[in-house]
């Protein structure tokens, strides 16, 4: 047994409300001893754990166990053995916020056996910035498969922490964040408020989704999440507002009592608690990625971080439509007349390809190219889309050649409208069709209620579907960007081709809903982004939506300079320049930043960070070694003194600053961007003044 694990004999007295501890208590410490996990069995033989960080308890005694139909995997357990190991290795992600990731942890496995002879292992990994733990049910006599009806995992908090949360929703992650104490979490207003979400299914208003970020009184930050979510439903957390405790809540299948069906041996996903001394530590952590399994798809040289434009925002702001036939009477094919507003026409796609080629973008996303859009929304038809039949006004053969000649890639769009069985029946054909046309990236979409009916977006059936898609696309060497899919859990380590997702409230909400409040983008990097790249689709220059339609609600809730800064602060290896080409053509000087900013990084430094208030990052381009800075604020104007201590010694750089111009304000005056160039070297200081809802974007290029 190694030094970091020891077995204590504890003589105990415990608070009346807690389950009493018993004798054998394996303890695990992280390599740098910052994180300590204590475990044990209650009097009834139910396992528990506690977690401390820098000597302070951050998760108090919390029970563990699984509710399995017809079996007892909850209590009556005895410890029959323990084993441990240490891993210290560095791996190179094919793309990312950094180019090397150190994976250094101590691991403890506790073997348990119940009175009935049922075996279960608890596996804990202690990293210096947090912990992961999972259940393993090994192969055993008389039990080939099992049905999980509940998971009993708890996270007992030690105070009424400040919490940034979105409501537990079985079908969507596209919510606005609320900030409250744990005792005040209440999603009731979401069920009443005018928040248009593609699909919303909040069953328990006292539940939240992960990644769930909290701040303790002493400034310690905690984030609860999960990793390696395969063949199991996503976990939400029920909030016990009196006890200040979160209890795992698994998304059900179409048979509500059945959360997960598994064959033995099987392992649950990792449950993770990130513990850092400040908000910046959350950005620095690679815990979620590290808890996922290594690359499962072999050669990844074909995976390319991508910057793209697309036939997309024009449908969201309403100047064109996805469907070709508008709102024609669809009862008979002969009644179908073109609306004249179709976005994905050959001509329009050519225009976007030309624009992409002229300005150096890798790809053009084309939505609305295939038949089915007349019936996609709200009708819930089983076989709505064909993924191999273009509309007659979209000449895919011609466009494939045209794009190839211009050195631009078309990006495929597969909106399934959640008719998932329909998609599954066409997947292979659809991917072959893509490859035949030289297309090697797909954006999938799952708007609406899932078919098979009764399954949930984040339930086990869909998790397995997402894996089938990740595997099939990998087989065809296709990069995947999934919208309305389960929120990411670090899967890009295992399936690097699944390189981006939406799974949160993207910029699109600014086009047609009450929008995203100015603080929204200052929360995402500490929550949603922990799981992986976010296809947020920044870069909106025409921020006043009533330009398109006087009935539309006001603006995009950021200044234009902040839209630029998002390319640095909102990580994704896939970034869109989301606005219309004509809006970029009007401001080519400002557009230059979007053209220049890279999408793949060697290193990332946190310059300033406070969840829900502000974040500033400096990232080093993977290829050139130049630095790119993004700094954003919420609705408060803020100033920051940035010391450029990360630049290379002895080099002179030219910094191009794109700042909020005089009088800028997200609501009253979102447009002004001031561009200036200065010479800088290591150690110089730059003063940034961010407007309300504003930001600054800087390229620092070696001379
Ligand atoms: C919702 C997606 O988030 C959006 O990007 C897409 O344009 C629409 N669905 C249509 O598929
Ligand atoms: Ca969406």
XYZ file of C-alpha atoms and ligand atoms in Angstrom:
715
model
C 0.000 0.000 0.000
C 1.357 3.381 -0.966
C 1.832 6.286 1.341
C -1.109 8.371 0.230
C -3.661 5.800 1.332
C -4.015 4.694 4.872
C -6.638 2.915 6.888
C -7.702 4.499 10.124
C -9.473 3.011 13.052
C -11.889 5.718 14.018
C -13.571 5.853 17.380
C -16.469 8.057 16.647
C -18.953 10.432 18.055
C -21.126 12.018 15.404
C -23.691 14.748 15.115
C -27.200 13.463 15.664
C -28.321 14.176 12.117
C -25.496 12.229 10.459
C -25.228 8.541 9.863
C -22.720 7.148 12.316
C -19.341 6.135 10.934
C -17.797 2.783 11.512
C -14.382 1.374 11.865
C -12.626 0.975 8.559
C -12.062 4.309 6.859
C -9.843 4.363 3.779
C -8.455 7.807 3.055
C -7.028 9.079 -0.212
C -4.935 12.165 -0.741
C -4.036 13.918 -3.982
C -0.397 13.996 -5.129
C 0.183 17.484 -3.685
C -1.995 16.675 -0.641
C -4.381 19.559 -1.340
C -7.366 17.254 -1.751
C -8.317 14.573 0.768
C -11.146 12.073 0.472
C -12.253 10.126 3.512
C -14.571 7.203 3.014
C -16.302 4.655 5.148
C -19.443 2.715 5.899
C -22.395 3.844 7.991
C -23.805 1.652 10.741
C -26.183 0.100 8.194
C -23.251 -0.613 5.902
C -23.907 2.151 3.386
C -20.780 3.762 1.913
C -20.071 7.458 2.287
C -17.327 9.951 1.482
C -16.143 13.358 2.662
C -13.901 15.771 0.857
C -11.542 18.419 2.110
C -9.483 20.965 0.234
C -6.441 22.649 1.778
C -7.411 21.225 5.150
C -10.971 22.510 5.060
C -14.039 20.317 4.639
C -15.810 21.223 1.387
C -18.105 18.207 1.087
C -19.310 16.853 4.427
C -20.326 13.245 4.951
C -22.332 12.253 1.867
C -23.910 8.880 1.205
C -23.257 6.690 -1.822
C -25.072 3.774 -3.397
C -27.279 2.615 -6.225
C -30.929 1.676 -6.244
C -31.076 -1.431 -8.419
C -34.380 -3.162 -9.151
C -34.704 -6.383 -7.159
C -31.182 -6.077 -5.713
C -29.598 -4.330 -2.774
C -26.655 -2.162 -3.787
C -27.259 0.358 -1.072
C -26.288 -1.009 2.342
C -25.302 -4.083 4.272
C -21.827 -3.704 2.741
C -18.479 -4.717 4.171
C -15.108 -3.691 2.810
C -13.378 -6.785 1.473
C -10.299 -5.102 0.074
C -8.679 -1.949 -1.234
C -6.115 -1.277 -3.885
C -4.414 1.821 -5.143
C -2.241 3.263 -7.842
C -0.735 6.532 -8.943
C -0.804 7.844 -12.484
C 1.369 10.704 -13.676
C 1.359 11.162 -17.415
C 1.056 13.927 -19.953
C -1.087 13.652 -23.039
C -1.396 15.840 -26.130
C -4.969 16.694 -27.082
C -5.314 17.052 -30.875
C -6.721 20.577 -30.243
C -7.596 22.550 -27.174
C -6.987 25.408 -24.776
C -3.517 24.011 -24.077
C -1.382 21.614 -26.101
C -0.296 19.368 -23.233
C -2.364 18.061 -20.346
C -0.851 16.565 -17.235
C -2.920 13.775 -15.735
C -1.666 13.243 -12.221
C -3.792 11.513 -9.628
C -3.851 8.963 -6.860
C -6.544 6.332 -7.133
C -8.206 4.180 -4.523
C -10.509 1.255 -5.244
C -12.640 -0.036 -2.396
C -14.134 -3.513 -2.859
C -17.463 -3.945 -1.142
C -19.602 -7.019 -0.597
C -23.137 -6.957 0.758
C -24.783 -9.361 3.181
C -26.478 -10.933 0.141
C -23.080 -11.454 -1.483
C -23.443 -8.651 -4.058
C -20.174 -7.044 -5.091
C -19.603 -3.363 -5.864
C -16.407 -1.334 -6.148
C -16.011 2.349 -5.441
C -13.222 4.026 -7.370
C -11.889 7.420 -6.298
C -9.350 9.549 -8.147
C -7.784 12.432 -6.250
C -6.245 15.208 -8.339
C -4.783 18.317 -6.743
C -7.781 20.327 -7.906
C -10.582 17.887 -7.317
C -11.921 14.410 -7.271
C -13.751 11.934 -9.432
C -15.536 8.853 -8.198
C -17.626 6.146 -9.804
C -19.377 2.870 -9.070
C -18.222 -0.338 -10.658
C -20.374 -3.442 -10.636
C -18.078 -6.350 -11.472
C -19.218 -9.570 -13.120
C -20.753 -11.820 -10.477
C -22.721 -15.041 -10.195
C -26.451 -14.884 -10.814
C -26.488 -11.322 -12.152
C -25.962 -10.647 -15.853
C -27.725 -7.317 -16.129
C -29.426 -4.800 -13.910
C -31.870 -1.928 -13.945
C -30.819 1.229 -12.138
C -33.891 2.944 -10.742
C -32.012 5.617 -8.849
C -28.599 6.757 -7.806
C -28.108 7.647 -4.154
C -25.001 9.817 -4.539
C -25.061 12.912 -2.360
C -23.022 16.108 -2.195
C -23.462 17.559 1.300
C -22.334 21.167 1.206
C -20.811 22.815 4.257
C -22.522 26.203 3.875
C -25.207 28.071 1.980
C -22.927 28.879 -0.945
C -23.465 31.335 -3.744
C -24.507 29.185 -6.703
C -24.798 29.761 -10.458
C -27.468 27.392 -11.693
C -29.835 26.464 -14.490
C -32.920 24.390 -13.707
C -32.931 20.631 -13.973
C -34.556 19.942 -17.330
C -34.807 16.502 -18.887
C -34.812 17.876 -22.416
C -32.796 21.069 -22.595
C -29.746 22.889 -21.283
C -30.663 26.145 -23.002
C -31.473 28.211 -19.941
C -30.505 31.558 -18.470
C -28.416 31.238 -15.314
C -29.729 32.325 -11.932
C -27.468 33.261 -9.041
C -28.671 32.486 -5.533
C -27.812 30.763 -2.322
C -28.372 27.010 -2.325
C -31.304 27.471 0.075
C -32.957 29.798 -2.455
C -32.715 27.682 -5.587
C -36.176 27.619 -7.111
C -36.908 27.184 -10.804
C -40.636 27.894 -10.478
C -40.439 31.091 -12.590
C -39.063 29.097 -15.528
C -42.264 27.178 -15.881
C -44.192 30.436 -16.078
C -41.895 32.913 -17.764
C -41.759 33.820 -21.464
C -38.542 31.927 -22.132
C -38.786 30.323 -25.547
C -36.766 27.139 -25.482
C -36.944 24.482 -28.173
C -38.179 21.909 -25.694
C -38.535 22.314 -21.983
C -39.220 19.608 -19.464
C -38.681 20.741 -15.882
C -40.226 18.211 -13.565
C -38.575 19.183 -10.292
C -38.229 22.929 -9.747
C -35.775 22.271 -6.930
C -33.273 20.639 -9.216
C -30.289 21.950 -11.144
C -27.984 20.845 -13.926
C -24.265 20.363 -13.928
C -21.641 21.771 -14.295
C -22.855 23.531 -11.155
C -20.505 26.250 -9.878
C -20.462 27.506 -6.294
C -18.419 29.975 -4.300
C -17.802 29.461 -0.587
C -17.464 32.348 1.828
C -13.664 32.101 1.926
C -13.490 32.327 -1.881
C -13.007 28.596 -2.534
C -14.881 27.554 -5.648
C -16.559 24.200 -6.207
C -17.956 22.775 -9.430
C -20.008 19.563 -9.525
C -20.172 17.692 -12.799
C -19.681 14.281 -14.387
C -17.339 12.689 -16.906
C -17.309 9.693 -19.230
C -21.094 9.684 -19.465
C -21.653 6.557 -21.528
C -24.503 4.031 -21.506
C -26.167 5.808 -18.593
C -28.447 8.836 -18.250
C -27.146 12.316 -17.461
C -27.197 13.317 -13.814
C -29.104 16.283 -12.505
C -29.103 17.274 -8.872
C -32.104 17.551 -6.614
C -31.556 20.338 -4.078
C -32.374 19.671 -0.447
C -32.655 23.350 0.401
C -32.835 22.809 4.156
C -29.916 20.393 4.475
C -27.892 22.266 1.773
C -27.398 18.971 0.031
C -27.510 17.890 -3.638
C -28.787 14.414 -4.436
C -28.176 12.711 -7.780
C -31.244 12.574 -9.980
C -30.967 10.485 -13.122
C -32.946 11.376 -16.237
C -35.575 8.671 -16.779
C -36.190 6.578 -19.847
C -39.613 6.173 -21.466
C -40.390 3.796 -18.601
C -40.105 6.327 -15.790
C -38.873 3.912 -13.095
C -36.092 2.750 -15.388
C -33.169 5.157 -15.448
C -30.537 2.833 -16.873
C -30.307 -0.767 -18.054
C -26.820 -2.241 -18.082
C -25.083 -5.538 -18.528
C -22.306 -6.553 -16.158
C -19.524 -5.687 -15.686
C -20.409 -2.022 -15.778
C -19.155 1.327 -14.518
C -21.149 4.476 -13.957
C -19.842 7.798 -15.232
C -17.474 9.658 -12.916
C -19.043 12.118 -10.504
C -16.682 15.025 -10.057
C -16.074 17.795 -7.562
C -13.682 20.490 -8.689
C -12.165 22.455 -5.795
C -10.100 25.550 -6.512
C -8.982 28.504 -4.469
C -10.511 31.007 -6.906
C -12.494 31.302 -10.119
C -9.324 31.314 -12.250
C -8.526 27.813 -11.000
C -11.672 26.502 -12.695
C -10.372 27.651 -16.089
C -6.934 26.131 -15.418
C -8.353 22.738 -14.437
C -8.485 19.865 -16.911
C -10.226 17.531 -14.438
C -13.209 16.768 -16.688
C -11.071 15.873 -19.696
C -8.717 13.854 -17.504
C -11.569 11.749 -16.153
C -12.477 10.606 -19.652
C -10.877 7.666 -21.401
C -8.100 8.232 -23.946
C -8.727 8.551 -27.673
C -10.783 5.605 -28.931
C -10.711 6.404 -32.637
C -7.058 6.085 -33.651
C -5.681 8.483 -36.253
C -6.913 12.028 -35.664
C -4.725 13.867 -38.151
C -7.830 14.624 -40.228
C -9.503 16.586 -37.407
C -9.083 20.309 -38.046
C -10.058 23.176 -35.764
C -12.356 25.232 -37.974
C -13.567 28.799 -38.428
C -16.701 29.088 -40.498
C -19.480 31.270 -41.831
C -22.895 30.057 -42.816
C -26.412 30.340 -44.108
C -27.725 30.504 -40.612
C -28.190 33.893 -38.899
C -30.372 35.058 -41.780
C -32.959 32.429 -40.838
C -32.708 33.291 -37.159
C -33.312 36.990 -37.797
C -36.032 36.105 -40.305
C -34.709 37.490 -43.605
C -34.816 34.012 -45.130
C -36.301 30.621 -44.307
C -35.014 27.062 -43.866
C -37.903 25.666 -45.866
C -38.192 26.257 -49.573
C -41.948 26.394 -49.718
C -42.676 28.880 -46.956
C -46.030 28.438 -45.313
C -47.723 26.953 -48.378
C -50.543 24.503 -47.869
C -48.664 21.276 -47.363
C -51.652 18.961 -47.674
C -50.700 18.099 -51.228
C -47.439 18.286 -53.118
C -49.103 20.213 -55.949
C -49.956 23.027 -53.565
C -46.320 23.622 -52.790
C -45.101 26.893 -54.183
C -41.667 28.295 -53.455
C -41.770 31.080 -50.904
C -39.016 33.036 -52.587
C -37.325 33.377 -49.202
C -35.356 30.128 -49.164
C -31.860 30.692 -47.733
C -30.034 27.587 -48.965
C -30.206 28.262 -52.675
C -27.333 27.553 -55.043
C -26.844 31.280 -55.652
C -26.806 32.239 -51.983
C -24.465 29.388 -51.090
C -22.104 30.518 -53.842
C -22.150 33.994 -52.308
C -21.150 32.567 -48.908
C -18.444 30.373 -50.455
C -17.024 33.434 -52.229
C -17.113 35.388 -48.985
C -15.419 32.560 -47.061
C -12.712 32.216 -49.725
C -12.090 35.950 -49.871
C -11.721 36.287 -46.103
C -9.908 33.043 -45.326
C -12.602 30.983 -43.597
C -12.385 27.202 -43.629
C -16.040 26.350 -43.985
C -19.581 27.331 -44.931
C -22.461 25.837 -42.970
C -25.603 25.443 -45.040
C -28.859 24.939 -43.156
C -32.134 24.310 -44.929
C -30.589 22.433 -47.887
C -32.645 19.237 -47.610
C -36.305 18.365 -47.868
C -38.397 18.191 -44.721
C -38.266 21.701 -43.287
C -41.930 22.431 -43.999
C -42.832 19.860 -41.405
C -39.980 20.088 -38.979
C -41.214 22.193 -36.102
C -43.908 21.170 -33.681
C -45.451 18.520 -35.919
C -43.477 15.583 -34.543
C -43.506 13.504 -37.681
C -41.542 10.246 -37.514
C -39.882 10.461 -40.917
C -39.648 14.166 -41.446
C -36.222 14.735 -43.020
C -34.291 13.119 -45.810
C -30.556 13.531 -45.297
C -29.719 12.710 -48.893
C -32.318 14.738 -50.813
C -31.541 18.383 -51.487
C -34.251 20.881 -52.300
C -34.505 21.391 -56.064
C -32.980 24.877 -55.817
C -29.834 23.574 -54.084
C -27.387 22.066 -56.563
C -25.133 20.109 -54.255
C -23.011 18.569 -57.027
C -22.209 21.953 -58.477
C -21.618 23.534 -55.071
C -19.290 20.753 -53.911
C -17.069 21.399 -56.907
C -17.379 25.151 -56.578
C -16.362 25.042 -52.890
C -13.469 22.663 -53.602
C -12.161 24.964 -56.337
C -12.205 27.848 -53.889
C -10.526 25.833 -51.116
C -13.568 26.047 -48.858
C -15.368 23.178 -47.106
C -19.144 22.965 -47.010
C -20.371 22.014 -43.538
C -23.317 19.624 -43.549
C -26.414 20.203 -41.450
C -28.529 17.348 -40.081
C -31.451 18.763 -38.150
C -33.319 15.675 -36.971
C -36.132 17.599 -35.223
C -35.588 14.816 -32.706
C -37.071 12.136 -34.973
C -34.038 10.150 -33.949
C -35.099 6.736 -35.219
C -35.541 8.357 -38.629
C -31.994 9.709 -38.397
C -30.578 6.384 -37.258
C -32.145 4.636 -40.225
C -30.368 7.066 -42.599
C -27.076 7.741 -40.823
C -24.778 5.496 -42.830
C -26.241 6.651 -46.138
C -26.146 10.262 -44.994
C -22.460 10.100 -44.075
C -21.595 8.377 -47.357
C -23.527 11.096 -49.176
C -21.458 13.727 -47.345
C -18.139 12.101 -48.143
C -19.144 11.702 -51.772
C -19.550 15.490 -51.861
C -16.268 16.182 -50.083
C -17.975 17.227 -46.860
C -16.249 16.191 -43.651
C -18.022 18.083 -40.867
C -21.629 17.855 -39.713
C -23.744 19.924 -37.377
C -26.528 17.807 -35.931
C -29.662 19.153 -34.239
C -32.329 17.763 -31.928
C -35.084 20.363 -31.697
C -38.370 19.097 -30.194
C -39.483 16.006 -28.315
C -37.575 12.814 -28.887
C -38.907 10.001 -31.066
C -38.913 7.194 -29.782
C -41.634 8.955 -27.837
C -41.079 9.220 -24.142
C -37.279 9.206 -24.342
C -35.523 12.346 -23.101
C -32.674 14.336 -24.637
C -30.442 13.516 -21.677
C -31.682 9.964 -20.999
C -29.757 6.720 -21.521
C -31.289 5.962 -24.934
C -30.144 9.307 -26.301
C -26.722 9.079 -24.666
C -26.304 5.806 -26.541
C -27.525 7.472 -29.721
C -24.956 10.262 -29.357
C -22.257 7.631 -28.982
C -23.477 5.798 -32.083
C -23.244 9.098 -33.970
C -19.756 9.799 -32.580
C -18.607 6.322 -33.610
C -20.209 6.358 -37.044
C -18.904 9.837 -37.878
C -15.422 8.826 -36.684
C -15.551 5.769 -38.949
C -16.306 8.077 -41.871
C -13.709 10.646 -40.722
C -16.375 13.251 -40.065
C -16.120 16.000 -37.450
C -19.210 16.440 -35.296
C -20.862 19.499 -33.766
C -24.032 18.507 -31.913
C -26.783 20.967 -31.042
C -29.485 20.194 -28.453
C -27.403 17.173 -27.446
C -26.458 16.264 -23.895
C -24.178 18.840 -22.262
C -20.552 17.900 -22.776
C -18.638 15.876 -20.221
C -15.128 15.876 -21.685
C -15.990 13.369 -24.427
C -13.627 15.026 -26.895
C -10.770 13.156 -25.227
C -12.296 9.824 -26.216
C -13.966 10.916 -29.457
C -11.878 13.875 -30.642
C -14.048 14.056 -33.762
C -16.985 15.181 -31.545
C -15.249 18.497 -31.254
C -18.026 20.928 -30.400
C -21.535 21.067 -29.018
C -24.164 23.603 -28.177
C -25.976 22.276 -25.068
C -26.375 25.718 -23.538
C -28.029 28.966 -24.457
C -26.217 30.173 -27.554
C -26.129 33.547 -29.283
C -29.152 32.473 -31.359
C -31.405 33.320 -28.408
C -30.523 36.979 -28.955
C -32.158 36.780 -32.374
C -35.608 35.660 -31.360
C -36.151 35.615 -27.609
C -35.696 37.845 -24.590
C -32.021 37.149 -25.255
C -29.069 36.329 -23.079
C -28.403 38.862 -20.312
C -24.981 40.597 -20.362
C -23.656 38.358 -17.584
C -24.413 35.162 -19.536
C -21.043 34.884 -21.260
C -19.217 35.565 -17.980
C -20.730 32.384 -16.483
C -20.299 29.902 -19.355
C -16.492 29.519 -19.124
C -16.881 28.307 -15.528
C -19.796 25.965 -16.192
C -20.789 24.745 -19.650
C -17.286 25.080 -21.087
C -15.786 22.600 -18.611
C -17.203 19.787 -20.727
C -15.760 20.956 -24.042
C -16.000 23.371 -26.952
C -19.136 25.478 -27.214
C -20.490 26.410 -30.651
C -21.799 29.712 -29.252
C -21.720 31.451 -32.672
C -20.353 34.882 -31.738
C -19.457 37.768 -34.023
C -22.738 39.648 -34.386
C -22.075 43.183 -35.678
C -25.653 44.243 -36.405
C -26.669 43.930 -32.785
C -30.016 45.713 -33.055
C -32.546 43.053 -33.902
C -35.262 45.598 -34.651
C -33.219 46.448 -37.768
C -34.711 43.270 -39.191
C -38.126 43.507 -37.648
C -39.535 46.339 -35.516
C -41.344 43.757 -33.406
C -38.115 42.062 -32.366
C -36.817 42.743 -28.883
C -33.983 45.272 -28.781
C -30.384 44.166 -29.041
C -27.914 41.348 -28.657
C -27.062 42.380 -25.058
C -23.378 42.989 -25.768
C -21.321 45.672 -27.434
C -19.685 44.778 -30.754
C -16.247 44.760 -29.088
C -17.515 42.098 -26.669
C -18.661 39.969 -29.623
C -15.009 39.960 -30.737
C -13.660 39.119 -27.289
C -15.907 36.032 -27.140
C -13.667 34.290 -29.698
C -11.050 34.140 -26.965
C -13.147 33.787 -23.801
C -15.683 31.185 -25.051
C -13.531 28.207 -25.970
C -14.303 26.146 -29.034
C -12.126 24.545 -31.717
C -15.051 25.382 -34.009
C -15.913 29.074 -34.188
C -18.466 30.751 -36.392
C -18.460 34.261 -37.754
C -22.196 34.246 -37.293
C -23.391 37.529 -38.787
C -24.423 38.183 -42.386
C -21.631 38.849 -44.927
C -23.176 42.232 -45.734
C -22.830 43.299 -42.107
C -19.166 42.324 -42.090
C -18.563 44.091 -45.381
C -19.717 47.331 -43.758
C -17.070 47.068 -41.021
C -14.082 45.312 -42.545
C -11.677 47.005 -40.116
C -13.465 45.404 -37.144
C -13.993 42.141 -39.033
C -10.208 41.836 -39.338
C -10.062 40.534 -35.755
C -12.418 37.629 -36.545
C -10.378 36.824 -39.650
C -7.138 36.804 -37.683
C -8.072 35.129 -34.401
C -6.938 31.481 -34.193
C -9.088 28.598 -32.952
C -6.437 26.301 -31.491
C -4.130 27.062 -28.598
C -0.793 26.161 -27.127
C -1.455 27.782 -23.781
C -4.055 29.748 -21.838
C -3.532 32.265 -19.002
C -6.291 33.709 -16.863
C -5.925 37.492 -16.592
C -8.978 38.211 -14.443
C -11.955 36.092 -13.427
C -15.082 36.354 -11.315
C -18.035 34.155 -12.231
C -20.987 36.174 -13.437
C -18.957 39.411 -13.455
C -15.981 39.274 -15.782
C -13.345 37.089 -17.381
C -10.155 37.870 -19.260
C -7.943 35.294 -20.949
C -4.709 35.372 -22.911
C -4.201 32.461 -25.284
C -1.126 31.512 -27.257
C -1.750 30.457 -30.843
C -0.779 26.825 -31.363
C 0.864 27.577 -34.700
C 2.457 31.032 -34.592
C 3.066 31.471 -30.862
C 1.386 34.902 -30.995
C -0.975 35.883 -28.189
C -4.664 36.711 -28.308
C -6.512 38.392 -25.473
C -10.220 38.565 -24.751
C -11.683 40.424 -21.814
C -15.411 40.768 -21.128
C -17.683 42.159 -18.454
C -21.317 41.802 -17.444
C -23.646 44.829 -17.281
C -21.093 46.747 -15.153
C -18.394 48.844 -16.816
C -14.973 47.745 -15.527
C -11.301 48.632 -15.918
C -8.377 46.230 -15.818
C -4.638 46.720 -15.808
C -3.198 43.820 -17.792
C 0.445 43.040 -17.291
C 1.828 41.277 -20.345
C 4.165 39.075 -18.318
C 3.379 36.015 -20.454
C 5.029 37.350 -23.627
C 8.389 35.933 -24.727
C 11.453 37.634 -23.300
C 13.359 39.805 -25.752
C 10.640 39.913 -28.441
C 8.851 43.012 -29.685
C 5.191 42.635 -30.564
C 2.582 44.730 -32.283
C -0.668 44.703 -30.327
C -3.887 45.565 -32.161
C -6.568 46.540 -29.674
C -10.286 46.424 -30.464
C -11.932 48.246 -27.578
C -15.339 49.646 -26.718
C -15.416 53.087 -28.328
C -16.391 56.282 -26.526
C -19.835 56.122 -24.930
C -20.312 52.443 -25.762
C -22.999 50.605 -23.820
C -24.618 47.254 -24.612
C -28.083 48.734 -24.673
C -27.858 52.383 -25.625
C -24.803 52.455 -27.854
C -23.513 48.989 -28.756
C -21.672 49.755 -32.013
C -18.541 51.853 -31.361
C -15.269 49.960 -31.583
C -11.999 51.793 -31.197
C -9.057 50.178 -32.990
C -5.483 51.133 -32.139
C -2.033 49.605 -32.555
C 0.791 49.812 -30.046
C 4.204 48.236 -29.675
C 4.562 46.028 -26.578
C 7.046 43.700 -24.912
C 7.050 41.335 -21.965
C 6.093 43.054 -18.706
C 4.312 46.039 -20.319
C 0.972 47.126 -18.948
C -2.205 47.731 -20.926
C -5.151 49.491 -19.335
C -8.509 48.228 -20.538
C -11.763 50.114 -20.075
C -14.740 47.883 -20.739
C -18.151 49.442 -21.298
C -21.303 48.131 -19.637
C -21.887 44.780 -21.379
C -18.627 45.373 -23.195
C -15.287 43.821 -23.922
C -11.889 44.143 -25.491
C -10.111 41.907 -27.995
C -6.410 42.124 -28.669
C -4.051 40.406 -31.063
C -0.412 40.500 -29.952
C 1.765 39.553 -32.919
C 5.569 39.233 -32.839
C 7.315 41.715 -35.113
C -31.338 25.018 -33.203
C -29.867 25.178 -33.380
O -29.243 25.546 -32.182
C -29.648 26.195 -34.460
O -28.274 26.480 -34.582
C -30.255 25.718 -35.737
O -30.132 26.722 -36.715
C -31.738 25.401 -35.563
N -31.941 24.561 -34.448
C -32.307 24.711 -36.782
O -31.723 23.446 -36.901
Ca -30.269 25.357 -29.907
